[in-house]
Amino acid sequence: MEHKAWSLGAVLLEDSIMEKGKPATAGSKILEGFTAPFDAAAVERLRERGVPVAGRVGMPEFGLPDLSGRGPESAPEAVEAVAGGKAAFALCNDVFGLYRSFAAPRGLCYLRPTYGTVSRYGLIPTAASMDQIGILCRDPREGLALLSVIAGNDRRDGAMLPGAAYRYEAPAASPVVTHFDPQALTVAARQAAVILGSAELSGNLSRYDGIKFGYRAKDYKNLGELYTKTRSEGLGLPAKLAVILGTTVLSRDYYEALYDKSLRLRRVIRNWLLGLLEDCDVIELPFDTLADEPGTHALAPLAGLPSLTCCGKNGGVQLLAGAGGEAALIKAWEEARQ
Amino acid sequence: MPDIRDYEAMAKLELTDEERKWVSSRLDKIFESFEEMDDVNVADVAPLVSVLTPGNVLRDDVAERPVAREELLGRAPAQYDGYFEAPKTLE
């Protein structure tokens, strides 16, 4: 298939997305000195289509906010860079709402694709069941154009939607939009996302042991001490909090009451959203920051559904659609502006 | 919230006193917020580990080496004679 030459501007890469031969640390000292041995699948696709990569941007360690709900005071570097005009886009992995909560107040949009449509091969993982490379941009229509470049099946990622390519065709009719006010389930969604996210992160971060790559402590007497000192010196405080929380919710004392319950809640929340989407194409949710209750930003990652966060009344708006409904999100956004 | 030191050990971490105070205070707040989940009854619902249910995805049974051994070993903090080097585990 012939494509038009790319003319929508350059892309910044968050430091968790690997580019062969370049440092990739996911914002952590534990990956100090690590250079990527290969390109991420998303980067391969950018290069194949001739989309220029403007460079790399730093990030909070593994994209983590303070999970106790005290949001960070400053915006991530990618948000400042795109808002400041350094590039038209940034690719980021927003699991916990960090980018989305800062994008809208800066006049930017964040398009979080359907889970399993952008390969995670070459993405340094945070929480595997919610990791999904998304697009920070100024104009969601341009974000959708970039999504059509980076999305597509990749057998190197074991959790992808079937089908070689995903097409984003705008629906002919106006999308039906339902406005939704949060309820108790949305509050619970936030807690479930914190529990599942920290549990998966604690497993993912177990690979950082000072043996195979990255940082290694200087002074140790034996293997156990090497592990503990390396991780204690290499991980920052928010990551330590997340790892200890994740270890706790996976432990025998809390597994059933917290981890297992969160997995069940995920099904309830996904079914509830899919039920709402039987009567509409797009759900409009209130925008919230990391410090706000109830935490509607947790819904899309938990349910694996696409969302668009952008500026609007009361600080911003979040739109959520069914799987593969990215074009409906953009059309709903366009029609709301008119 | 139980003794945080037990979980530090499981996670192969050792916090300083100051860090432990910081982490403990936040864990208390986080565990308090988990009580908000009590309002939702999920007893009759099966857990959902992943939103994708395509089954097991298998590739052809052909050996591949996407990254050369030397490339990976070259990223280790220490290597010896073609292996990752670590402190001895048996005395």
Coordinates of C-alpha atoms in Angstrom, one line a residue:
Chain A
M1 CA 0.0 0.0 0.0
E2 CA 1.4 3.4 -1.0
H3 CA 1.5 6.1 1.7
K4 CA 1.8 9.8 1.3
A5 CA 5.0 11.3 2.6
W6 CA 4.7 12.2 6.3
S7 CA 4.3 15.9 6.8
L8 CA 2.8 16.2 10.3
G9 CA 6.0 16.8 12.2
A10 CA 8.5 15.0 14.4
V11 CA 8.1 12.6 17.3
L12 CA 9.8 12.6 20.7
L13 CA 10.3 9.2 22.4
E14 CA 9.8 8.8 26.2
D15 CA 12.9 7.2 27.7
S16 CA 11.1 3.8 28.1
I17 CA 10.9 3.3 24.3
M18 CA 14.1 1.8 22.9
E19 CA 16.2 3.0 20.0
K20 CA 19.1 0.8 19.1
G21 CA 22.4 2.0 20.4
K22 CA 20.9 4.8 22.5
P23 CA 20.6 5.0 26.3
A24 CA 17.1 3.9 27.6
T25 CA 16.7 4.2 31.3
A26 CA 12.9 4.6 31.9
G27 CA 14.0 7.5 34.2
S28 CA 15.7 5.1 36.6
K29 CA 19.2 4.9 38.0
I30 CA 18.8 1.1 38.0
L31 CA 19.1 1.3 34.2
E32 CA 22.1 3.6 34.3
G33 CA 24.5 2.9 31.5
F34 CA 22.0 0.6 29.6
T35 CA 21.9 1.1 25.8
A36 CA 19.1 -0.4 23.8
P37 CA 20.2 -3.6 21.8
F38 CA 17.3 -3.1 19.3
D39 CA 14.6 -0.7 18.1
A40 CA 11.2 -0.9 19.6
A41 CA 8.5 -2.1 17.1
A42 CA 6.9 1.4 17.2
V43 CA 10.2 3.0 16.3
E44 CA 10.7 0.5 13.4
R45 CA 7.3 1.6 12.1
L46 CA 8.2 5.3 12.4
R47 CA 11.3 4.7 10.4
E48 CA 9.6 2.6 7.8
R49 CA 7.1 5.5 7.2
G50 CA 9.8 8.2 7.2
V51 CA 8.4 9.8 10.4
P52 CA 11.3 11.9 11.9
V53 CA 12.3 11.1 15.5
A54 CA 13.1 14.4 17.2
G55 CA 14.9 12.8 20.1
R56 CA 14.3 11.3 23.6
V57 CA 12.7 12.9 26.6
G58 CA 13.2 12.0 30.3
M59 CA 10.3 10.7 32.4
P60 CA 9.4 10.0 36.0
E61 CA 10.9 6.7 37.0
F62 CA 8.9 4.0 35.2
G63 CA 6.1 6.6 34.6
L64 CA 5.1 6.4 38.3
P65 CA 3.3 9.1 40.2
D66 CA 3.2 8.9 43.9
L67 CA 0.6 6.1 44.2
S68 CA -0.8 7.6 47.5
G69 CA -2.5 10.1 45.3
R70 CA -0.4 13.1 45.9
G71 CA 0.1 14.2 42.3
P72 CA 3.5 15.5 41.2
E73 CA 3.9 19.3 41.1
S74 CA 5.5 19.5 37.7
A75 CA 4.5 18.2 34.3
P76 CA 6.5 15.3 32.7
E77 CA 9.2 16.5 30.3
A78 CA 7.3 15.2 27.3
V79 CA 4.3 17.4 28.1
E80 CA 6.5 20.5 28.4
A81 CA 8.3 19.6 25.2
V82 CA 5.2 19.2 23.0
A83 CA 3.5 22.2 24.6
G84 CA 6.6 24.2 24.0
G85 CA 6.7 23.3 20.3
K86 CA 9.9 21.1 20.4
A87 CA 8.0 18.4 18.5
A88 CA 4.5 17.8 17.2
F89 CA 4.2 14.5 19.1
A90 CA 5.6 12.4 21.9
L91 CA 5.1 8.6 22.4
C92 CA 4.6 7.7 26.0
N93 CA 3.2 4.9 28.1
D94 CA 0.7 6.4 30.5
V95 CA -0.6 3.7 32.9
F96 CA -1.4 5.7 36.0
G97 CA -2.7 8.9 34.4
L98 CA 0.4 11.0 34.8
Y99 CA 0.5 12.3 31.2
R100 CA -3.2 12.6 30.8
S101 CA -3.6 14.7 34.0
F102 CA -1.0 17.3 32.8
A103 CA -1.8 17.2 29.0
A104 CA -5.2 18.8 29.0
P105 CA -4.4 21.8 31.2
R106 CA -1.5 22.5 28.8
G107 CA -3.8 22.5 25.8
L108 CA -2.6 19.0 24.6
C109 CA -4.3 15.8 23.9
Y110 CA -3.4 12.2 24.9
L111 CA -4.7 9.4 22.7
R112 CA -4.5 6.1 24.5
P113 CA -5.1 3.3 21.9
T114 CA -7.0 0.1 22.4
Y115 CA -5.0 -2.4 24.4
G116 CA -3.1 -4.8 22.1
T117 CA -2.9 -2.6 19.0
V118 CA 0.5 -0.9 19.4
S119 CA 3.3 -3.5 20.0
R120 CA 5.1 -3.3 23.3
Y121 CA 8.2 -4.9 21.9
G122 CA 11.0 -2.7 22.9
L123 CA 9.0 -0.8 25.6
I124 CA 10.5 -1.1 29.0
P125 CA 7.5 -2.5 31.0
T126 CA 5.7 -0.9 33.8
A127 CA 2.5 -2.9 34.2
A128 CA 2.1 -5.4 31.4
S129 CA -1.7 -5.8 31.4
M130 CA -2.1 -2.0 31.1
D131 CA 1.1 -1.0 29.3
Q132 CA 0.2 0.7 26.0
I133 CA 2.2 3.2 24.0
G134 CA 0.0 6.3 23.5
I135 CA 0.3 9.6 21.7
L136 CA 0.7 13.1 23.2
C137 CA -0.2 15.7 20.6
R138 CA -1.7 19.1 19.9
D139 CA -4.4 18.0 17.5
P140 CA -6.1 14.6 18.0
R141 CA -6.7 14.2 14.2
E142 CA -2.9 14.3 13.8
G143 CA -2.6 11.9 16.7
L144 CA -4.9 9.5 14.9
A145 CA -2.7 9.7 11.8
L146 CA 0.4 8.9 13.9
L147 CA -1.5 6.0 15.5
S148 CA -2.2 4.5 12.1
V149 CA 1.6 4.5 11.6
I150 CA 2.6 2.8 14.8
A151 CA -0.4 0.4 15.3
G152 CA -0.3 -3.1 13.8
N153 CA 0.1 -6.7 14.8
D154 CA 3.5 -7.8 15.9
R155 CA 4.2 -11.4 16.8
R156 CA 7.0 -10.3 19.2
D157 CA 4.4 -9.0 21.5
G158 CA 2.4 -11.9 23.0
A159 CA -0.7 -9.8 23.8
M160 CA -2.0 -8.3 20.6
L161 CA -5.4 -8.1 19.0
P162 CA -5.6 -10.6 16.1
G163 CA -5.4 -9.1 12.6
A164 CA -2.4 -7.7 10.7
A165 CA -3.4 -4.0 10.7
Y166 CA -6.0 -1.8 12.3
R167 CA -7.9 0.7 10.2
Y168 CA -9.2 3.9 11.7
E169 CA -12.1 5.0 9.5
A170 CA -14.3 7.8 10.8
P171 CA -17.9 6.6 11.2
A172 CA -20.3 8.0 8.6
A173 CA -22.9 9.1 11.2
S174 CA -22.3 11.3 14.2
P175 CA -21.2 9.3 17.2
V176 CA -23.7 9.0 20.0
V177 CA -22.1 10.4 23.1
T178 CA -23.3 9.6 26.6
H179 CA -22.3 12.0 29.4
F180 CA -21.4 10.0 32.5
D181 CA -21.0 11.1 36.1
P182 CA -18.7 9.0 38.2
Q183 CA -20.1 6.7 40.8
A184 CA -18.7 4.3 43.4
L185 CA -17.5 1.9 40.8
T186 CA -15.2 4.6 39.4
V187 CA -13.7 5.1 42.8
A188 CA -13.1 1.4 43.1
A189 CA -11.5 1.4 39.6
R190 CA -8.8 3.7 40.8
Q191 CA -7.9 1.5 43.7
A192 CA -8.0 -1.6 41.5
A193 CA -5.6 0.1 39.0
V194 CA -3.2 1.0 41.8
I195 CA -3.3 -2.6 43.1
L196 CA -2.9 -4.4 39.8
G197 CA -0.4 -1.8 38.5
S198 CA 1.8 -2.1 41.6
A199 CA 1.6 -5.9 41.6
E200 CA 2.7 -6.1 38.0
L201 CA 5.4 -3.5 38.5
S202 CA 6.9 -5.4 41.4
G203 CA 7.2 -8.4 39.1
N204 CA 8.6 -6.5 36.2
L205 CA 11.2 -4.8 38.4
S206 CA 12.5 -8.1 39.7
R207 CA 14.6 -8.3 36.6
Y208 CA 16.8 -5.4 37.9
D209 CA 19.2 -7.5 40.0
G210 CA 22.6 -6.0 39.1
I211 CA 23.6 -9.2 37.1
K212 CA 22.4 -8.9 33.6
F213 CA 22.3 -5.2 32.8
G214 CA 22.1 -1.8 34.3
Y215 CA 23.3 -0.6 37.6
R216 CA 25.3 -2.7 40.1
A217 CA 26.2 -1.7 43.6
K218 CA 29.9 -1.3 44.3
D219 CA 30.2 -3.0 47.7
Y220 CA 28.7 -6.3 48.5
K221 CA 29.8 -9.5 50.3
N222 CA 27.6 -12.1 48.6
L223 CA 24.8 -12.5 46.0
G224 CA 22.0 -11.6 48.3
E225 CA 23.7 -8.4 49.3
L226 CA 24.4 -7.6 45.7
Y227 CA 20.7 -7.9 44.9
T228 CA 19.5 -5.9 47.9
K229 CA 22.1 -3.1 47.6
T230 CA 21.8 -2.8 43.9
R231 CA 18.0 -2.4 44.1
S232 CA 18.1 -0.2 47.2
E233 CA 20.6 2.2 45.6
G234 CA 19.2 2.0 42.1
L235 CA 15.4 2.5 42.6
G236 CA 13.9 5.8 43.7
L237 CA 11.4 6.3 46.4
P238 CA 8.1 6.2 44.3
A239 CA 9.4 2.9 42.7
K240 CA 10.3 1.5 46.1
L241 CA 6.8 2.4 47.4
A242 CA 5.2 0.7 44.3
V243 CA 7.4 -2.4 44.6
I244 CA 6.6 -2.8 48.3
L245 CA 2.9 -2.2 47.7
G246 CA 2.9 -4.7 44.9
T247 CA 4.7 -7.3 47.0
T248 CA 2.3 -6.8 49.8
V249 CA -0.9 -7.2 47.7
L250 CA 0.5 -10.4 46.1
S251 CA 1.4 -11.8 49.5
R252 CA -0.6 -14.6 51.2
D253 CA -2.1 -12.1 53.7
Y254 CA -3.6 -9.7 51.0
Y255 CA -3.8 -11.7 47.8
E256 CA -7.5 -12.6 48.0
A257 CA -8.7 -9.4 49.7
L258 CA -6.9 -7.0 47.4
Y259 CA -5.2 -8.5 44.3
D260 CA -7.9 -11.1 43.4
K261 CA -10.7 -8.7 44.2
S262 CA -9.1 -6.2 41.8
L263 CA -9.0 -8.7 39.0
R264 CA -12.7 -9.4 39.6
L265 CA -13.4 -5.6 39.7
R266 CA -11.7 -5.3 36.4
R267 CA -14.2 -7.6 34.9
V268 CA -17.1 -5.7 36.5
I269 CA -15.8 -2.4 35.2
R270 CA -15.1 -3.7 31.7
N271 CA -18.6 -5.3 31.5
W272 CA -20.2 -2.1 32.9
L273 CA -18.4 0.1 30.3
L274 CA -19.2 -2.3 27.4
G275 CA -22.9 -2.3 28.6
L276 CA -22.9 1.5 28.4
L277 CA -21.3 1.3 25.0
E278 CA -24.2 -0.8 23.7
D279 CA -26.3 2.3 23.7
C280 CA -23.8 4.8 22.6
D281 CA -20.5 5.1 20.6
V282 CA -18.6 7.3 23.0
I283 CA -18.7 7.9 26.8
E284 CA -17.8 11.4 28.0
L285 CA -16.2 11.4 31.4
P286 CA -15.2 14.3 33.6
F287 CA -11.5 15.1 33.5
D288 CA -9.6 14.6 36.7
T289 CA -6.0 15.0 37.9
L290 CA -4.1 12.5 39.9
A291 CA -5.0 14.1 43.1
D292 CA -8.8 14.2 42.3
E293 CA -11.4 11.7 43.2
P294 CA -12.7 9.5 41.8
G295 CA -10.0 8.8 39.3
T296 CA -11.7 8.3 36.0
H297 CA -8.3 8.0 34.2
A298 CA -8.1 4.4 35.6
L299 CA -11.0 3.2 33.5
A300 CA -9.4 3.0 30.0
P301 CA -6.2 1.1 31.2
L302 CA -8.2 -1.3 33.3
A303 CA -10.8 -2.1 30.6
G304 CA -8.3 -2.0 27.7
L305 CA -10.4 0.5 25.8
P306 CA -9.3 3.5 23.8
S307 CA -9.6 7.0 25.3
L308 CA -8.9 10.6 24.3
T309 CA -8.1 13.2 27.0
C310 CA -8.0 16.8 25.8
C311 CA -8.7 20.3 27.0
G312 CA -12.2 21.5 27.5
K313 CA -14.5 22.9 30.1
N314 CA -13.5 22.4 33.7
G315 CA -9.9 21.7 32.8
G316 CA -10.5 19.0 30.2
V317 CA -12.5 16.1 29.0
Q318 CA -12.1 12.4 28.6
L319 CA -13.8 10.4 25.9
L320 CA -13.9 6.6 25.9
A321 CA -15.0 4.2 23.2
G322 CA -15.2 0.5 22.5
A323 CA -12.2 -1.5 21.2
G324 CA -11.0 -0.1 17.8
G325 CA -13.2 3.0 18.3
E326 CA -10.4 5.6 18.1
A327 CA -11.9 7.3 14.9
A328 CA -15.2 7.7 16.7
L329 CA -13.4 9.4 19.6
I330 CA -11.8 11.9 17.2
K331 CA -15.1 12.6 15.4
A332 CA -16.9 13.1 18.7
W333 CA -14.2 15.5 19.7
E334 CA -14.5 17.4 16.4
E335 CA -18.3 17.6 16.7
A336 CA -18.2 18.8 20.3
R337 CA -16.0 21.7 19.2
Q338 CA -18.4 23.0 16.6
Chain B
M1 CA -0.6 -2.6 57.6
P2 CA 1.9 -5.2 58.8
D3 CA 5.5 -4.7 59.4
I4 CA 7.0 -3.2 56.3
R5 CA 10.3 -4.8 56.9
D6 CA 8.9 -8.2 56.0
Y7 CA 7.9 -6.9 52.6
E8 CA 11.2 -5.1 52.1
A9 CA 13.0 -8.4 52.5
M10 CA 10.7 -10.2 50.0
A11 CA 11.2 -7.4 47.5
K12 CA 15.0 -7.5 48.0
L13 CA 15.1 -3.9 49.3
E14 CA 16.5 -2.3 52.4
L15 CA 15.1 1.1 53.2
T16 CA 16.8 3.7 55.3
D17 CA 14.9 4.8 58.4
E18 CA 13.9 8.0 56.6
E19 CA 12.7 6.1 53.5
R20 CA 10.8 3.6 55.7
K21 CA 9.0 6.5 57.4
W22 CA 8.0 8.0 54.0
V23 CA 6.9 4.7 52.5
S24 CA 5.0 3.7 55.7
S25 CA 3.1 6.9 55.8
R26 CA 2.0 6.5 52.2
L27 CA 1.1 2.9 52.6
D28 CA -1.2 3.7 55.5
K29 CA -3.0 6.2 53.3
I30 CA -3.2 3.8 50.3
F31 CA -4.5 1.0 52.5
E32 CA -7.1 3.3 54.0
S33 CA -8.3 4.2 50.4
F34 CA -8.6 0.5 49.6
E35 CA -11.6 0.4 51.9
E36 CA -13.5 2.3 49.1
M37 CA -13.6 -1.0 47.2
D38 CA -15.7 -2.6 49.9
D39 CA -18.8 -1.1 48.4
V40 CA -18.7 -3.3 45.3
N41 CA -19.7 -6.9 45.6
V42 CA -17.6 -9.1 43.3
A43 CA -18.1 -12.5 44.9
D44 CA -19.9 -14.0 41.9
V45 CA -17.6 -12.6 39.2
A46 CA -14.6 -14.4 37.8
P47 CA -11.2 -12.6 37.8
L48 CA -10.1 -10.9 34.6
V49 CA -6.3 -11.1 34.2
S50 CA -6.1 -9.7 30.7
V51 CA -8.7 -8.0 28.5
L52 CA -7.4 -10.0 25.5
T53 CA -8.6 -13.6 25.2
P54 CA -7.1 -14.8 21.9
G55 CA -5.8 -18.0 23.5
N56 CA -2.2 -19.1 23.4
V57 CA -0.3 -17.5 20.5
L58 CA 2.4 -19.8 19.1
R59 CA 5.1 -19.0 16.6
D60 CA 6.7 -21.5 14.2
D61 CA 9.1 -23.9 16.0
V62 CA 12.2 -22.4 14.4
A63 CA 15.3 -21.3 16.3
E64 CA 15.8 -17.5 16.3
R65 CA 18.4 -15.2 17.7
P66 CA 17.0 -11.7 17.5
V67 CA 19.9 -10.3 19.6
A68 CA 23.5 -11.7 19.5
R69 CA 24.9 -13.2 22.7
E70 CA 27.7 -10.7 22.7
E71 CA 25.3 -7.8 22.5
L72 CA 23.5 -9.0 25.6
L73 CA 26.7 -10.0 27.6
G74 CA 28.2 -6.6 26.7
R75 CA 25.5 -4.9 28.7
A76 CA 26.2 -6.8 31.9
P77 CA 27.9 -5.0 34.8
A78 CA 30.5 -7.9 34.8
Q79 CA 31.1 -10.8 32.6
Y80 CA 33.7 -13.6 32.5
D81 CA 34.5 -16.1 29.8
G82 CA 31.2 -15.6 27.9
Y83 CA 29.0 -15.7 31.0
F84 CA 27.4 -13.2 33.4
E85 CA 29.6 -12.8 36.4
A86 CA 28.1 -12.9 39.9
P87 CA 29.5 -13.6 43.4
K88 CA 29.9 -17.3 44.2
T89 CA 26.8 -18.9 45.8
L90 CA 28.5 -22.0 47.3
E91 CA 31.3 -21.7 49.8

